[in-house]
Short mmCIF file of C-alpha atoms in Angstrom, two decimals:
data_model
loop_
_atom_site.label_atom_id
_atom_site.label_comp_id
_atom_site.label_asym_id
_atom_site.label_seq_id
_atom_site.Cartn_x
_atom_site.Cartn_y
_atom_site.Cartn_z
CA MET A 1 86.03 97.34 -7.32
CA GLN A 2 82.95 99.51 -7.47
CA HIS A 3 81.87 97.63 -3.94
CA ARG A 4 85.26 98.65 -2.43
CA THR A 5 84.61 102.21 -3.72
CA LEU A 6 81.31 102.56 -2.11
CA TRP A 7 82.58 101.03 1.32
CA ALA A 8 85.34 103.54 1.28
CA PHE A 9 83.25 106.50 0.73
CA ALA A 10 80.87 105.17 3.47
CA SER A 11 83.78 104.75 5.94
CA ILE A 12 84.65 108.34 5.30
CA LEU A 13 80.90 109.58 5.99
CA ILE A 14 80.72 107.20 9.27
CA LEU A 15 83.86 108.98 10.58
CA ALA A 16 82.99 112.19 9.93
CA ALA A 17 79.48 112.09 11.60
CA ALA A 18 81.20 110.42 14.55
CA ALA A 19 83.41 113.36 14.71
CA ALA A 20 80.60 115.71 14.62
CA CYS A 21 78.92 114.04 17.22
CA GLY A 22 82.04 114.54 19.73
CA GLY A 23 83.04 110.63 18.86
CA SER A 24 86.44 111.30 20.10
CA ASP A 25 87.87 109.33 23.05
CA ALA A 26 89.44 112.32 24.77
CA PRO A 27 87.70 113.46 27.78
CA ALA A 28 85.31 116.18 27.68
CA GLU A 29 87.01 119.55 29.32
CA ALA A 30 85.49 120.44 32.79
CA PRO A 31 83.08 123.72 32.75
CA PRO A 32 85.04 126.58 34.25
CA GLU A 33 84.32 127.45 37.94
CA PRO A 34 82.35 130.33 38.49
CA ALA A 35 84.16 133.45 39.54
CA ALA A 36 84.16 134.16 43.33
CA PRO A 37 81.97 137.39 44.07
CA ALA A 38 84.08 140.30 44.01
CA PHE A 39 84.47 142.41 47.10
CA ASP A 40 82.47 145.09 47.78
CA PRO A 41 84.71 148.01 49.06
CA ALA A 42 81.33 149.73 50.48
CA THR A 43 81.13 146.83 53.13
CA ALA A 44 84.96 147.40 54.06
CA GLY A 45 85.52 147.83 57.93
CA ASN A 46 88.84 148.30 60.05
CA VAL A 47 90.88 146.90 62.66
CA THR A 48 92.55 149.60 64.99
CA GLY A 49 94.24 149.66 68.50
CA SER A 50 97.52 149.52 70.39
CA ILE A 51 100.23 147.44 71.32
CA MET A 52 101.50 148.37 74.77
CA LEU A 53 104.68 147.42 76.78
CA GLU A 54 104.12 146.30 80.29
CA GLY A 55 107.55 146.60 82.53
CA GLU A 56 110.64 148.60 82.12
CA PRO A 57 112.62 148.01 78.82
CA PRO A 58 116.18 148.06 78.62
CA ALA A 59 117.74 151.22 78.25
CA ALA A 60 118.98 152.39 74.67
CA GLU A 61 122.80 151.96 73.91
CA MET A 62 125.09 154.22 71.91
CA ILE A 63 126.44 152.89 68.72
CA ARG A 64 129.91 153.58 67.93
CA MET A 65 130.28 154.55 64.51
CA ASN A 66 133.85 155.19 64.44
CA SER A 67 134.62 152.56 61.96
CA ASP A 68 133.48 154.95 58.97
CA PRO A 69 134.05 158.87 59.54
CA VAL A 70 131.06 159.69 57.07
CA CYS A 71 128.97 157.85 59.59
CA VAL A 72 130.09 160.05 62.28
CA LYS A 73 129.45 162.84 60.21
CA GLN A 74 126.25 162.18 58.60
CA ALA A 75 124.29 160.37 61.35
CA THR A 76 121.78 162.16 63.60
CA ASP A 77 120.61 158.69 65.16
CA THR A 78 123.15 156.93 67.05
CA GLU A 79 121.25 154.85 69.77
CA THR A 80 119.86 151.12 69.27
CA ASN A 81 115.89 151.27 68.57
CA TYR A 82 115.11 147.77 69.48
CA TYR A 83 112.36 149.15 72.11
CA VAL A 84 110.71 152.23 70.74
CA VAL A 85 108.05 153.24 73.86
CA GLY A 86 105.89 156.07 73.84
CA GLU A 87 104.11 158.10 77.02
CA GLY A 88 101.88 155.75 78.82
CA GLY A 89 103.71 152.51 77.50
CA GLY A 90 103.05 152.57 73.86
CA LEU A 91 105.44 150.23 71.70
CA GLY A 92 106.01 151.67 68.65
CA ASN A 93 107.92 149.26 65.64
CA VAL A 94 105.62 146.67 65.87
CA PHE A 95 104.43 144.97 62.79
CA VAL A 96 100.75 143.95 62.67
CA TYR A 97 98.86 142.10 60.19
CA VAL A 98 96.08 139.65 59.44
CA LYS A 99 97.21 136.12 59.91
CA GLU A 100 94.15 134.38 59.12
CA GLY A 101 90.79 134.82 57.81
CA LEU A 102 91.10 136.03 54.90
CA GLN A 103 89.49 134.61 51.54
CA GLY A 104 90.39 135.46 47.67
CA ASP A 105 93.25 136.94 45.94
CA PHE A 106 94.63 140.42 46.48
CA PRO A 107 96.98 141.68 43.72
CA PRO A 108 100.33 143.46 44.64
CA ALA A 109 99.63 147.23 45.04
CA SER A 110 101.28 149.26 42.42
CA ASP A 111 103.30 151.71 44.48
CA THR A 112 107.30 151.18 45.19
CA VAL A 113 108.22 150.43 48.88
CA ILE A 114 111.41 152.26 49.62
CA LEU A 115 114.10 151.24 51.89
CA ASP A 116 116.40 154.38 52.64
CA GLN A 117 120.03 154.13 53.95
CA GLN A 118 120.51 157.32 55.88
CA GLY A 119 122.64 158.68 58.17
CA CYS A 120 124.10 155.12 58.36
CA ARG A 121 120.88 153.64 59.49
CA TYR A 122 117.81 151.88 57.50
CA MET A 123 114.81 153.95 57.13
CA PRO A 124 112.30 152.65 58.23
CA HIS A 125 113.49 149.93 60.90
CA VAL A 126 110.26 147.78 60.42
CA PHE A 127 108.04 147.72 57.39
CA GLY A 128 105.77 145.74 55.11
CA ILE A 129 105.52 144.69 51.33
CA GLN A 130 102.96 142.68 49.57
CA VAL A 131 104.08 139.54 47.40
CA GLY A 132 105.41 140.84 43.81
CA GLN A 133 105.40 144.70 45.12
CA THR A 134 108.47 146.40 44.46
CA LEU A 135 111.06 147.29 46.98
CA GLN A 136 113.82 149.89 46.27
CA VAL A 137 116.51 149.79 48.18
CA VAL A 138 118.00 153.47 48.13
CA ASN A 139 121.91 154.87 49.29
CA SER A 140 121.30 158.46 50.37
CA ASP A 141 124.96 158.26 52.24
CA PRO A 142 128.15 159.16 50.65
CA THR A 143 129.77 156.06 51.98
CA LEU A 144 129.61 152.14 51.03
CA HIS A 145 126.84 150.26 52.18
CA ASN A 146 125.59 146.81 51.33
CA ILE A 147 122.23 145.30 51.39
CA HIS A 148 122.27 141.84 53.07
CA ALA A 149 118.76 139.92 53.36
CA THR A 150 118.62 136.50 54.78
CA PRO A 151 115.23 135.23 54.37
CA ALA A 152 113.95 131.70 55.03
CA ASN A 153 111.32 131.30 52.21
CA ASN A 154 112.94 133.50 49.81
CA PRO A 155 116.11 133.95 48.19
CA GLU A 156 118.79 135.56 50.07
CA PHE A 157 120.35 138.22 48.45
CA ASN A 158 123.71 140.44 48.97
CA THR A 159 124.46 143.73 46.97
CA GLY A 160 126.81 146.49 47.52
CA GLN A 161 126.03 150.00 46.97
CA PRO A 162 129.30 152.20 46.89
CA ILE A 163 127.87 155.22 45.57
CA GLN A 164 125.60 157.90 46.79
CA GLY A 165 122.56 158.27 45.24
CA MET A 166 122.39 154.34 43.67
CA THR A 167 119.28 152.30 43.93
CA PHE A 168 118.24 148.55 43.79
CA ASP A 169 115.09 146.78 42.75
CA ARG A 170 113.64 143.51 44.51
CA THR A 171 110.57 141.77 44.34
CA PHE A 172 109.68 138.62 46.66
CA ASP A 173 107.46 135.74 45.60
CA ASN A 174 106.46 133.95 49.04
CA VAL A 175 104.91 135.16 52.08
CA GLU A 176 107.64 135.71 55.11
CA VAL A 177 107.18 137.19 58.30
CA MET A 178 110.04 138.40 58.91
CA VAL A 179 112.79 138.95 56.18
CA PRO A 180 115.87 140.35 58.21
CA PHE A 181 118.00 142.83 56.65
CA LYS A 182 121.91 143.82 57.79
CA CYS A 183 124.61 145.77 56.50
CA ASP A 184 127.96 143.73 56.27
CA VAL A 185 130.25 146.97 56.47
CA HIS A 186 128.28 148.65 59.17
CA GLY A 187 127.35 146.06 61.97
CA TRP A 188 124.73 148.20 63.54
CA MET A 189 122.19 148.63 60.78
CA ASN A 190 119.36 146.29 60.43
CA ALA A 191 115.58 146.29 59.57
CA TYR A 192 112.81 143.82 59.06
CA LEU A 193 110.15 142.95 56.07
CA GLY A 194 106.98 141.66 56.58
CA VAL A 195 106.20 139.95 53.05
CA LEU A 196 102.39 139.07 52.87
CA ASP A 197 100.14 138.13 49.83
CA HIS A 198 97.53 140.94 51.01
CA PRO A 199 97.59 144.65 52.00
CA PHE A 200 96.21 144.11 55.62
CA PHE A 201 99.12 145.35 57.79
CA ALA A 202 100.36 148.14 59.81
CA VAL A 203 103.58 148.90 61.76
CA THR A 204 102.47 150.70 65.00
CA ALA A 205 103.76 154.41 65.76
CA PRO A 206 105.99 155.49 68.55
CA ASP A 207 102.93 155.69 70.87
CA GLY A 208 102.08 151.80 69.99
CA SER A 209 98.81 152.88 67.81
CA PHE A 210 98.00 151.12 64.47
CA ASP A 211 95.07 150.92 61.64
CA ILE A 212 94.25 148.16 59.10
CA SER A 213 91.88 149.97 57.00
CA GLY A 214 89.51 148.08 53.99
CA LEU A 215 89.25 144.98 55.31
CA PRO A 216 86.17 142.69 54.02
CA PRO A 217 83.59 141.90 57.02
CA GLY A 218 84.84 138.56 58.60
CA ASP A 219 86.55 136.67 61.66
CA TYR A 220 90.19 137.17 61.71
CA VAL A 221 93.19 136.19 63.58
CA ILE A 222 95.70 139.39 64.03
CA GLU A 223 99.29 138.69 64.87
CA ALA A 224 101.51 141.56 66.28
CA TRP A 225 105.45 140.84 65.96
CA HIS A 226 108.13 142.44 67.81
CA GLU A 227 111.88 141.92 66.85
CA GLU A 228 112.65 140.92 70.84
CA LEU A 229 109.50 139.87 71.99
CA GLY A 230 108.19 137.82 69.78
CA THR A 231 104.62 137.42 68.67
CA GLN A 232 101.01 137.42 70.30
CA THR A 233 97.76 136.89 68.52
CA GLN A 234 94.29 138.04 68.94
CA ASN A 235 90.42 137.22 67.46
CA VAL A 236 88.66 140.21 65.99
CA THR A 237 85.49 140.35 63.92
CA VAL A 238 84.98 142.73 61.39
CA ALA A 239 81.36 143.90 61.03
CA GLU A 240 80.24 145.75 57.69
CA GLY A 241 81.37 148.98 57.37
CA GLY A 242 82.33 148.65 61.42
CA THR A 243 85.81 148.96 63.20
CA ALA A 244 87.10 146.31 65.49
CA GLU A 245 89.15 147.57 68.39
CA MET A 246 91.93 145.53 69.90
CA SER A 247 94.63 146.06 72.41
CA LEU A 248 97.87 143.65 73.03
CA THR A 249 100.31 143.99 75.62
CA PHE A 250 103.85 142.75 75.72
CA THR A 251 105.97 142.28 78.96
CA ALA A 252 109.43 143.59 79.04
CA GLY A 253 111.92 141.13 79.85
#
């Protein structure tokens, strides 16, 4: 009996020693990977340039809004805006963004992006947002609108706003260039949204100019998207604190 007691006590001591020395069969956890060095904003550069149109674009067409008397009364922009061309051939409403070359994670901006329904048009017509950033759709018209987004990489949604001043918030989980918006009540209303996982994008002004600021130094592929003319890309190198200039030209069909 005494031998059994001594053996049991010895076994307990052996097990305790094994546990203290890490004798478990469970695999050891891998050490955490070192964090990537933080981007120093002092080294940031820019990409500026212009998007041009060669040739004569189709003439804008008048939009018939007779189906809704409120639109007839409220609307001030009654022409199609597929082509916005400034003096000298600058092409507006082109979405320009960094397509390749970025490294690291960029948290979504904290501000809210607004898509307004005003004068029975979507404003803005072309715009961008980050994954996880809030989009707020506003109905500024005293008539029924609906927001029908038809993305390919994000969930589709279709929401009505029958009362002036109504708002609707939405976020996007996946990168997508571009997400089309339309109003099923007013067939002429449409807009396009670029969803990116970084903040380095811009929409060209009516004269075709754009500026993408705050880029880490590096080599990038910049893409320009137009709703009727498709896409073009160009490689650029951004030096520390430098500005890379670029220009792309689309040809009118």
